[in-house]
CSV table of C-alpha atoms (C1' of nucleotides) in Angstrom, one decimal:
chain,number,residue,atom,x,y,z
A,79,MET,CA,11.5,-76.1,52.4
A,80,ALA,CA,13.0,-74.3,49.6
A,81,GLU,CA,16.5,-74.7,49.7
A,82,GLY,CA,16.6,-78.2,48.4
A,83,GLN,CA,15.4,-77.4,44.9
A,84,SER,CA,17.5,-79.3,42.7
A,85,THR,CA,17.1,-77.3,39.9
A,86,MET,CA,17.9,-74.2,41.8
A,87,SER,CA,18.7,-71.1,39.5
A,88,THR,CA,22.1,-69.8,39.7
A,89,ARG,CA,20.3,-66.4,39.6
A,90,TRP,CA,19.4,-64.4,42.5
A,91,ASN,CA,15.9,-63.8,43.2
A,92,PRO,CA,15.3,-60.7,45.4
A,93,THR,CA,12.2,-60.9,47.5
A,94,LYS,CA,9.6,-58.2,47.9
A,95,GLU,CA,11.2,-57.0,51.0
A,96,GLN,CA,14.8,-57.0,49.7
A,97,ILE,CA,13.6,-54.8,46.7
A,98,GLU,CA,11.6,-52.5,49.1
A,99,LEU,CA,14.8,-52.0,51.0
A,100,LEU,CA,17.0,-51.5,48.1
A,101,GLU,CA,14.8,-49.2,46.4
A,102,ALA,CA,14.4,-47.2,49.5
A,103,MET,CA,17.9,-47.1,50.0
A,104,TYR,CA,18.4,-46.1,46.4
A,105,SER,CA,15.9,-43.3,46.6
A,106,GLN,CA,17.8,-41.9,49.7
A,107,GLY,CA,20.7,-41.3,47.3
A,108,ILE,CA,22.9,-44.3,47.7
A,109,ARG,CA,24.1,-45.3,44.3
A,110,THR,CA,27.2,-46.8,44.6
A,111,PRO,CA,27.7,-48.2,48.1
A,112,SER,CA,31.1,-49.0,49.3
A,113,ALA,CA,32.2,-52.5,50.0
A,114,ASP,CA,31.6,-51.9,53.7
A,115,GLN,CA,27.9,-50.6,52.9
A,116,ILE,CA,27.4,-53.4,50.6
A,117,GLU,CA,28.3,-55.9,53.5
A,118,GLN,CA,26.0,-54.3,55.7
A,119,ILE,CA,23.1,-54.1,53.2
A,120,ALA,CA,23.5,-57.7,52.5
A,121,SER,CA,23.7,-58.7,56.0
A,122,ARG,CA,20.6,-56.8,56.3
A,123,LEU,CA,18.8,-58.3,53.6
A,124,GLY,CA,19.9,-61.5,54.4
A,125,MET,CA,17.1,-61.8,56.7
A,126,TYR,CA,14.8,-61.9,53.9
A,127,GLY,CA,16.5,-64.4,52.1
A,128,ASN,CA,19.7,-65.5,50.7
A,129,ILE,CA,21.7,-62.6,49.2
A,130,GLU,CA,25.2,-61.8,48.7
A,131,GLY,CA,27.1,-58.8,48.3
A,132,LYS,CA,27.9,-59.3,45.1
A,133,ASN,CA,23.9,-59.1,44.5
A,134,VAL,CA,23.7,-55.8,46.2
A,135,PHE,CA,26.5,-54.6,44.1
A,136,TYR,CA,24.9,-55.6,40.8
A,137,TRP,CA,21.5,-54.4,41.9
A,138,PHE,CA,22.7,-50.8,42.4
A,139,GLN,CA,24.9,-50.8,39.1
A,140,ASN,CA,21.9,-52.2,37.2
A,141,HIS,CA,19.4,-49.9,38.8
A,142,LYS,CA,21.3,-47.0,38.2
A,143,ALA,CA,22.4,-47.9,34.9
A,144,ARG,CA,18.8,-48.4,33.8
A,145,GLU,CA,17.5,-45.4,35.3
A,146,ARG,CA,19.9,-43.4,33.4
A,147,GLN,CA,19.3,-45.5,30.3
A,148,ARG,CA,15.6,-44.8,30.5
A,149,GLN,CA,16.0,-41.1,31.2
A,150,LYS,CA,18.0,-40.8,28.1
A,151,GLN,CA,15.7,-42.8,26.0
A,152,GLU,CA,12.7,-41.2,26.9
A,153,ARG,CA,14.2,-37.7,25.9
A,154,GLY,CA,12.5,-35.5,23.5
A,155,VAL,CA,8.9,-36.6,23.8
A,156,PHE,CA,7.8,-34.8,26.9
A,157,GLY,CA,7.9,-30.9,27.3
A,158,ASN,CA,10.3,-30.5,29.9
A,159,GLN,CA,8.2,-28.8,32.3
A,160,PHE,CA,11.0,-28.5,35.1
A,161,LEU,CA,14.0,-29.3,33.4
A,162,GLN,CA,17.2,-28.6,34.6
A,163,PRO,CA,19.1,-25.7,33.1
A,164,PRO,CA,22.3,-26.9,31.1
A,165,SER,CA,24.1,-24.5,33.0
A,166,PHE,CA,23.7,-26.5,36.0
A,167,SER,CA,27.3,-27.2,37.2
A,168,GLY,CA,27.7,-30.1,34.8
A,169,ALA,CA,30.5,-29.7,32.4
A,170,SER,CA,31.6,-33.0,33.4
A,171,HIS,CA,30.5,-35.9,31.7
A,172,THR,CA,27.0,-37.3,31.0
A,173,HIS,CA,26.2,-36.8,34.3
A,174,THR,CA,22.9,-36.0,34.2
A,175,GLU,CA,21.8,-37.0,37.5
A,176,VAL,CA,19.0,-35.8,39.5
A,177,LEU,CA,20.2,-36.2,42.8
A,178,PRO,CA,21.4,-33.4,44.7
A,179,PRO,CA,25.0,-31.8,44.0
A,180,GLN,CA,26.4,-33.3,47.0
A,181,GLN,CA,29.6,-34.7,45.4
A,182,GLN,CA,32.8,-34.0,46.4
A,183,SER,CA,35.2,-35.3,44.1
A,184,ALA,CA,38.3,-34.5,46.0
A,185,MET,CA,40.2,-37.6,45.4
A,186,ALA,CA,44.0,-37.4,45.7
A,187,MET,CA,45.0,-40.3,43.5
A,188,PRO,CA,48.7,-39.6,42.9
A,189,LYS,CA,50.2,-41.5,45.7
A,190,VAL,CA,53.6,-42.0,46.3
A,191,GLY,CA,54.4,-45.5,44.9
A,192,SER,CA,51.3,-45.5,42.8
A,193,THR,CA,52.7,-45.6,39.2
A,194,LEU,CA,50.7,-43.5,37.4
A,195,THR,CA,53.2,-42.4,34.7
A,196,LEU,CA,54.1,-45.7,33.1
A,197,LYS,CA,56.3,-44.8,30.4
A,198,GLU,CA,59.4,-46.6,29.9
A,199,GLN,CA,59.9,-50.3,31.0
A,200,LYS,CA,62.8,-50.9,33.1
A,201,THR,CA,64.4,-54.2,33.0
A,202,TYR,CA,63.2,-55.2,36.3
A,203,THR,CA,63.8,-58.7,37.6
A,204,PHE,CA,60.2,-59.3,38.3
A,205,GLN,CA,57.5,-59.3,41.0
A,206,HIS,CA,56.3,-62.8,41.1
A,207,SER,CA,53.0,-62.9,43.2
A,208,GLN,CA,51.2,-65.7,44.8
A,209,ASP,CA,49.8,-66.4,41.5
A,210,SER,CA,48.8,-70.1,42.4
A,211,LEU,CA,47.4,-70.5,39.0
A,212,CYS,CA,50.8,-71.3,37.4
A,213,GLU,CA,49.5,-74.4,35.8
A,214,PRO,CA,50.3,-74.7,32.2
A,215,GLN,CA,47.6,-76.0,30.3
A,216,THR,CA,49.4,-77.4,27.7
A,217,LEU,CA,49.2,-74.7,25.3
A,218,GLU,CA,48.7,-76.5,21.7
A,219,LEU,CA,48.8,-73.4,19.8
A,220,PHE,CA,51.7,-71.7,21.4
A,221,PRO,CA,55.0,-73.3,21.9
A,222,LEU,CA,54.9,-74.6,25.3
A,223,HIS,CA,57.1,-73.3,27.7
A,224,PRO,CA,60.7,-74.8,27.9
A,225,THR,CA,60.4,-77.1,30.9
A,226,GLY,CA,60.0,-74.6,33.6
A,227,ILE,CA,57.4,-76.3,36.1
A,228,ALA,CA,58.4,-76.1,39.6
A,229,GLU,CA,60.7,-73.0,39.0
A,230,TYR,CA,58.6,-69.7,39.5
A,231,ARG,CA,58.7,-68.0,36.2
A,232,SER,CA,61.7,-65.9,36.3
A,233,GLU,CA,60.4,-64.5,32.9
A,234,PRO,CA,56.9,-64.1,31.8
A,235,VAL,CA,57.0,-66.9,29.7
A,236,SER,CA,58.7,-67.5,26.7
A,237,ALA,CA,56.1,-69.8,25.5
A,238,PHE,CA,54.4,-67.4,23.3
A,239,GLY,CA,57.3,-66.6,20.8
A,240,PHE,CA,57.6,-63.2,22.5
A,241,GLN,CA,61.1,-61.9,21.4
A,242,SER,CA,61.7,-62.5,25.1
A,243,SER,CA,62.5,-58.8,25.9
A,244,VAL,CA,62.6,-59.5,29.5
A,245,ARG,CA,61.4,-56.3,30.7
A,246,ASN,CA,58.8,-56.9,33.5
A,247,ARG,CA,58.3,-53.9,35.6
A,248,THR,CA,57.6,-53.9,39.2
A,249,MET,CA,54.7,-51.5,40.0
A,250,ASN,CA,56.6,-50.7,43.2
A,251,GLU,CA,58.1,-47.9,43.5
A,252,ASN,CA,57.9,-45.5,40.6
A,253,ILE,CA,59.3,-46.4,37.4
A,254,ASP,CA,60.4,-42.9,36.9
A,255,GLU,CA,61.1,-41.5,33.6
A,256,GLN,CA,62.8,-38.8,32.2
A,257,ASN,CA,60.7,-38.4,29.2
A,258,ASP,CA,60.2,-35.1,27.5
A,259,ALA,CA,57.1,-33.3,28.1
A,260,SER,CA,57.1,-31.9,24.6
A,261,SER,CA,54.1,-33.9,23.8
A,262,GLY,CA,52.3,-32.5,26.7
A,263,GLY,CA,49.4,-34.2,28.4
A,264,GLY,CA,49.9,-37.9,28.0
A,265,HIS,CA,50.2,-39.8,31.3
A,266,PHE,CA,50.3,-43.6,31.7
A,267,HIS,CA,49.3,-44.7,28.6
A,268,ASN,CA,51.2,-42.4,26.6
A,269,PHE,CA,53.5,-45.2,26.0
A,270,PHE,CA,51.2,-47.9,24.6
A,271,PRO,CA,50.6,-47.7,21.1
A,272,PHE,CA,47.0,-48.8,21.7
A,273,ILE,CA,44.1,-47.3,23.5
A,274,PRO,CA,43.6,-43.6,22.9
A,275,GLN,CA,45.3,-41.2,24.8
A,276,HIS,CA,42.3,-39.3,25.7
A,277,PRO,CA,39.5,-39.6,23.1
A,278,GLY,CA,38.3,-36.4,23.9
A,279,LYS,CA,36.1,-35.9,26.9
B,140,MET,CA,34.6,-60.0,5.6
B,141,ALA,CA,32.2,-59.3,8.3
B,142,GLU,CA,33.4,-56.3,9.6
B,143,GLY,CA,31.6,-54.2,6.8
B,144,GLN,CA,28.2,-54.5,8.9
B,145,SER,CA,26.5,-51.4,9.2
B,146,THR,CA,25.7,-51.8,12.6
B,147,MET,CA,28.8,-53.3,13.8
B,148,SER,CA,29.3,-53.2,17.8
B,149,THR,CA,32.2,-51.0,18.2
B,150,ARG,CA,33.0,-53.2,21.2
B,151,TRP,CA,35.3,-56.1,20.8
B,152,ASN,CA,34.1,-59.3,21.7
B,153,PRO,CA,36.5,-62.1,21.9
B,154,THR,CA,36.0,-65.3,20.1
B,155,LYS,CA,36.6,-68.6,22.0
B,156,GLU,CA,39.7,-69.0,21.0
B,157,GLN,CA,41.1,-65.8,21.7
B,158,ILE,CA,39.8,-66.2,25.1
B,159,GLU,CA,41.3,-69.5,25.4
B,160,LEU,CA,44.7,-67.9,24.4
B,161,LEU,CA,44.4,-65.2,26.9
B,162,GLU,CA,43.6,-67.2,29.6
B,163,ALA,CA,46.2,-69.6,28.9
B,164,MET,CA,48.7,-66.7,28.9
B,165,TYR,CA,47.4,-65.3,31.9
B,166,SER,CA,47.8,-68.6,33.8
B,167,GLN,CA,51.2,-68.7,32.4
B,168,GLY,CA,52.0,-66.0,34.5
B,169,ILE,CA,51.3,-63.1,32.1
B,170,ARG,CA,49.6,-60.3,33.7
B,171,THR,CA,50.5,-56.9,32.3
B,172,PRO,CA,52.3,-57.6,29.3
B,173,SER,CA,54.5,-55.0,27.8
B,174,ALA,CA,53.5,-53.1,24.8
B,175,ASP,CA,55.6,-55.0,22.9
B,176,GLN,CA,54.1,-58.0,23.9
B,177,ILE,CA,50.9,-56.8,23.7
B,178,GLU,CA,51.3,-56.2,20.2
B,179,GLN,CA,52.7,-59.8,19.5
B,180,ILE,CA,49.7,-61.3,21.3
B,181,ALA,CA,47.5,-59.3,19.3
B,182,SER,CA,49.0,-60.0,16.3
B,183,ARG,CA,48.7,-63.9,17.2
B,184,LEU,CA,45.0,-63.6,18.3
B,185,GLY,CA,44.3,-61.7,15.2
B,186,MET,CA,44.2,-65.0,13.3
B,187,TYR,CA,40.7,-65.6,15.1
B,188,GLY,CA,39.3,-62.7,14.5
B,189,ASN,CA,39.7,-58.8,14.8
B,190,ILE,CA,41.4,-57.9,17.8
B,191,GLU,CA,43.5,-54.7,18.7
B,192,GLY,CA,46.3,-54.1,21.0
B,193,LYS,CA,44.1,-52.1,23.4
B,194,ASN,CA,41.7,-55.2,23.6
B,195,VAL,CA,44.4,-57.3,25.0
B,196,PHE,CA,45.5,-54.6,27.2
B,197,TYR,CA,42.0,-54.2,28.7
B,198,TRP,CA,41.6,-57.9,29.0
B,199,PHE,CA,44.6,-58.3,31.0
B,200,GLN,CA,43.8,-55.4,33.2
B,201,ASN,CA,40.1,-56.5,33.8
B,202,HIS,CA,41.1,-59.8,34.2
B,203,LYS,CA,43.8,-59.3,36.7
B,204,ALA,CA,41.3,-56.9,38.6
B,205,ARG,CA,38.5,-59.1,38.8
B,206,GLU,CA,40.2,-62.2,39.7
B,207,ARG,CA,42.1,-60.6,42.3
B,208,GLN,CA,38.6,-59.3,43.5
B,209,ARG,CA,37.3,-62.5,43.7
B,210,GLN,CA,40.3,-64.0,45.3
B,211,LYS,CA,40.0,-61.1,47.9
B,212,GLN,CA,36.9,-62.2,48.7
B,213,GLU,CA,37.6,-65.8,49.1
B,214,ARG,CA,40.2,-64.5,51.7
B,215,GLY,CA,37.9,-62.8,53.3
B,216,VAL,CA,36.0,-65.7,54.5
B,217,PHE,CA,38.5,-66.5,57.4
B,218,GLY,CA,37.7,-64.9,60.8
B,219,ASN,CA,34.2,-66.1,60.7
B,220,GLN,CA,34.3,-69.2,62.6
B,221,PHE,CA,30.6,-69.0,63.1
B,222,LEU,CA,29.3,-68.8,59.8
B,223,GLN,CA,25.6,-69.1,59.3
B,224,PRO,CA,25.0,-72.4,57.6
B,225,PRO,CA,22.6,-72.5,54.6
B,226,SER,CA,20.0,-73.4,56.9
B,227,PHE,CA,18.5,-70.2,56.0
B,228,SER,CA,17.3,-68.1,58.4
B,229,GLY,CA,14.2,-66.5,58.4
B,230,ALA,CA,12.8,-67.4,55.2
B,231,SER,CA,9.0,-67.1,56.5
B,232,HIS,CA,7.3,-64.5,54.2
B,233,THR,CA,6.8,-65.5,50.6
B,234,HIS,CA,8.1,-68.4,49.5
B,235,THR,CA,9.8,-67.0,46.3
B,236,GLU,CA,11.9,-70.0,45.7
B,237,VAL,CA,15.2,-68.9,46.4
B,238,LEU,CA,17.7,-70.1,48.1
B,239,PRO,CA,20.9,-71.2,46.2
B,240,PRO,CA,22.5,-74.7,46.3
B,241,GLN,CA,25.2,-74.5,48.7
B,242,GLN,CA,26.6,-71.1,48.2
B,243,GLN,CA,26.1,-69.3,51.3
B,244,SER,CA,27.1,-65.7,51.5
B,245,ALA,CA,30.0,-66.3,53.8
B,246,MET,CA,31.3,-62.6,53.3
B,247,ALA,CA,29.5,-61.7,56.6
B,248,MET,CA,31.4,-58.5,57.9
B,249,PRO,CA,34.8,-58.1,58.1
B,250,LYS,CA,34.0,-55.4,61.0
B,251,VAL,CA,37.6,-55.0,62.4
B,252,GLY,CA,40.8,-56.2,61.8
B,253,SER,CA,40.3,-57.6,58.4
B,254,THR,CA,44.0,-58.1,58.0
B,255,LEU,CA,44.1,-58.7,54.6
B,256,THR,CA,47.5,-60.0,54.3
B,257,LEU,CA,48.7,-59.0,50.9
B,258,LYS,CA,51.6,-60.9,49.8
B,259,GLU,CA,53.7,-58.6,47.6
B,260,GLN,CA,51.1,-56.0,47.4
B,261,LYS,CA,52.2,-52.5,48.1
B,262,THR,CA,50.3,-50.5,50.4
B,263,TYR,CA,48.0,-48.8,48.1
B,264,THR,CA,46.6,-45.7,50.0
B,265,PHE,CA,43.4,-45.7,49.0
B,266,GLN,CA,40.5,-43.6,49.0
B,267,HIS,CA,37.0,-44.3,48.0
B,268,SER,CA,34.2,-41.7,48.1
B,269,GLN,CA,32.5,-41.0,44.8
B,270,ASP,CA,29.0,-41.8,45.2
B,271,SER,CA,27.0,-39.0,45.5
B,272,LEU,CA,25.6,-39.4,49.0
B,273,CYS,CA,23.2,-36.8,50.1
B,274,GLU,CA,24.1,-37.2,53.5
B,275,PRO,CA,27.5,-35.5,54.0
B,276,GLN,CA,28.4,-37.9,56.8
B,277,THR,CA,25.5,-38.9,58.9
B,278,LEU,CA,24.6,-41.7,56.4
B,279,GLU,CA,21.7,-42.8,58.3
B,280,LEU,CA,19.2,-44.9,56.4
B,281,PHE,CA,15.9,-44.5,55.7
B,282,PRO,CA,13.6,-41.9,57.4
B,283,LEU,CA,16.0,-39.1,57.1
B,284,HIS,CA,14.9,-35.6,56.8
B,285,PRO,CA,15.7,-34.6,53.3
B,286,THR,CA,17.9,-31.9,54.6
B,287,GLY,CA,15.9,-29.2,52.6
B,288,ILE,CA,16.4,-31.2,49.1
B,289,ALA,CA,13.2,-32.4,48.5
B,290,GLU,CA,13.2,-34.7,45.9
B,291,TYR,CA,13.4,-38.3,47.7
B,292,ARG,CA,10.1,-40.1,47.3
B,293,SER,CA,8.8,-41.1,50.5
B,294,GLU,CA,9.0,-44.5,50.6
B,295,PRO,CA,6.6,-46.4,53.1
B,296,VAL,CA,9.3,-48.5,54.2
B,297,SER,CA,9.6,-48.8,57.9
B,298,ALA,CA,13.1,-47.7,59.4
B,299,PHE,CA,15.3,-50.3,59.3
B,300,GLY,CA,18.2,-48.2,60.2
B,301,PHE,CA,21.7,-49.9,59.6
B,302,GLN,CA,24.5,-48.4,60.6
B,303,SER,CA,27.2,-47.2,58.4
B,304,SER,CA,30.7,-47.6,60.0
B,305,VAL,CA,32.7,-46.1,57.5
B,306,ARG,CA,31.0,-44.2,54.6
B,307,ASN,CA,32.7,-41.8,52.2
B,308,ARG,CA,35.5,-40.2,53.6
B,309,THR,CA,37.1,-37.8,51.5
B,310,MET,CA,40.2,-39.6,52.3
B,311,ASN,CA,41.2,-37.0,54.9
B,312,GLU,CA,40.7,-37.4,58.4
B,313,ASN,CA,43.5,-39.9,59.2
B,314,ILE,CA,41.6,-42.9,60.1
B,315,ASP,CA,44.4,-44.0,62.3
B,316,GLU,CA,43.6,-47.0,64.0
B,317,GLN,CA,45.3,-49.3,61.7
B,318,ASN,CA,44.3,-52.3,63.9
B,319,ASP,CA,47.2,-54.0,62.5
B,320,ALA,CA,50.3,-53.1,64.5
B,321,SER,CA,52.4,-56.0,62.8
B,322,SER,CA,52.3,-54.8,59.5
B,323,GLY,CA,54.6,-52.0,59.2
B,324,GLY,CA,52.4,-50.2,56.5
B,325,GLY,CA,48.8,-49.8,57.2
B,326,HIS,CA,46.7,-50.8,54.4
B,327,PHE,CA,43.0,-51.6,53.9
B,328,HIS,CA,41.6,-51.9,50.6
B,329,ASN,CA,38.3,-50.5,50.6
B,330,PHE,CA,37.3,-51.6,47.1
B,331,PHE,CA,34.5,-54.0,46.5
B,332,PRO,CA,35.6,-57.5,47.4
B,333,PHE,CA,32.9,-58.9,45.1
B,334,ILE,CA,32.0,-59.5,41.5
B,335,PRO,CA,33.1,-62.8,40.8
B,336,GLN,CA,33.5,-64.0,37.4
B,337,HIS,CA,33.0,-67.1,35.6
B,338,PRO,CA,35.1,-69.1,33.2
B,339,GLY,CA,33.2,-69.1,29.8
B,340,LYS,CA,29.8,-69.7,28.7
C,267,DT,C1',1.8,-71.8,27.0
C,268,DG,C1',4.5,-69.0,23.8
C,269,DT,C1',6.2,-64.4,23.9
C,270,DT,C1',7.4,-60.3,25.9
C,271,DT,C1',9.6,-57.8,29.5
C,272,DA,C1',12.2,-56.9,33.3
C,273,DT,C1',16.3,-57.6,35.6
C,274,DG,C1',20.7,-60.4,37.5
C,275,DA,C1',25.0,-61.0,36.0
C,276,DA,C1',29.2,-60.6,33.0
C,277,DT,C1',32.5,-58.1,30.7
C,278,DG,C1',34.8,-54.6,27.6
C,279,DA,C1',36.4,-49.9,27.8
C,280,DA,C1',37.4,-45.8,30.0
C,281,DG,C1',38.8,-42.2,33.7
C,282,DG,C1',41.2,-40.8,37.3
D,161,DC,C1',46.4,-49.7,39.7
D,162,DC,C1',41.1,-48.7,41.1
D,163,DT,C1',36.7,-47.3,40.2
D,164,DT,C1',32.8,-46.8,37.3
D,165,DC,C1',30.3,-46.6,33.0
D,166,DA,C1',28.1,-48.7,29.2
D,167,DT,C1',26.6,-53.1,26.5
D,168,DT,C1',25.4,-57.0,26.2
D,169,DC,C1',23.9,-61.8,27.5
D,170,DA,C1',21.0,-65.1,29.9
D,171,DT,C1',16.9,-66.2,32.4
D,172,DA,C1',13.0,-65.8,35.8
D,173,DA,C1',8.9,-63.3,35.7
D,174,DA,C1',5.1,-61.2,33.8
D,175,DC,C1',1.7,-61.1,30.2
D,176,DA,C1',-1.9,-62.1,26.8
DNA sequence: TGTTTATGAATGAAGG
DNA sequence: CCTTCATTCATAAACA
């Protein structure tokens, strides 16, 4: 019996078999499995001990990140015998992957309805969601909300002293905006004064 | 001040107060604050430590996304009436003292018809594909011929072969078969229904 | 048995 | 909005 441990660690501890399988998969080229794959993997590995999807997810994330990190760190000490020529496609980011270039990034994000260009905020009524967490925890630092309790927030909450410029946008339907393209570039965040537009890849 | 440290992390790490307030605001209903709101929030949280607008922006983005993922996962444990109890099956190998308390992976496989009835969520057509899988389409596990790419290490692992229902699809190939004829819009989020998040530590 | 290392987990930041 | 990368934290495991 091992499941009855009182002081059971909250941390997942993979078994040898699980690690073997995970590494095998990794060596096959699997680096960021889809949710679907993750589930299957977890199910599979569940035969060797408890495991959840998140464990698989984290495992791959960490494994990949660490391999890359280690590769980057151990750079400059060994003579690159079979170094990969810098002219190897690359030109992307720090993608010094050693896996076969079987990558196809043909993603077509721009979907009708996906607000990619968020620039101006229209005064939309509001898009309340199933946020069941609408439980005011009695903020003591900020002025509490008026009295709205049962009423679904028809406003983001005026509790924080915002100027109540009720401007909530619904991410449905494109907000649309006829902003001049003089600035060029700039999409999405171009409105926010924060976050750099594009640091410069 | 303390920001004059030579090796100061460029990364913002919120103070407890800041997190408290941010979470409070989030629970008040604020999810995607406007630029002007962000500024105000940042201003107020600045009393507890350095903070910028982008931090607030990212915080809300991440918080929202992650909570959503978590809830999505919770919503995913519905169709399984025969969930496997934590009785732990098969732990007959090397007692590695695993076994969580009562947390059993109740995610199983959504398999078919995982009708994620979103409330007000729009049909975000989605695509996934990104990881550089060696196999273009036939993503069989393990003992697979390298397809000419000699680099994969030969793992002495036995073939366990799990099947990949839907691997990376370049979002082409109309998957059709929405399964859900009730909903007008076909929608199947493919992102990871994992990755929880715990309050604070 | 105390210290170091490996690694699971969490989250800020960014890209698209 | 969705996905991924980079850092960092926390802790079990490995080690001397």
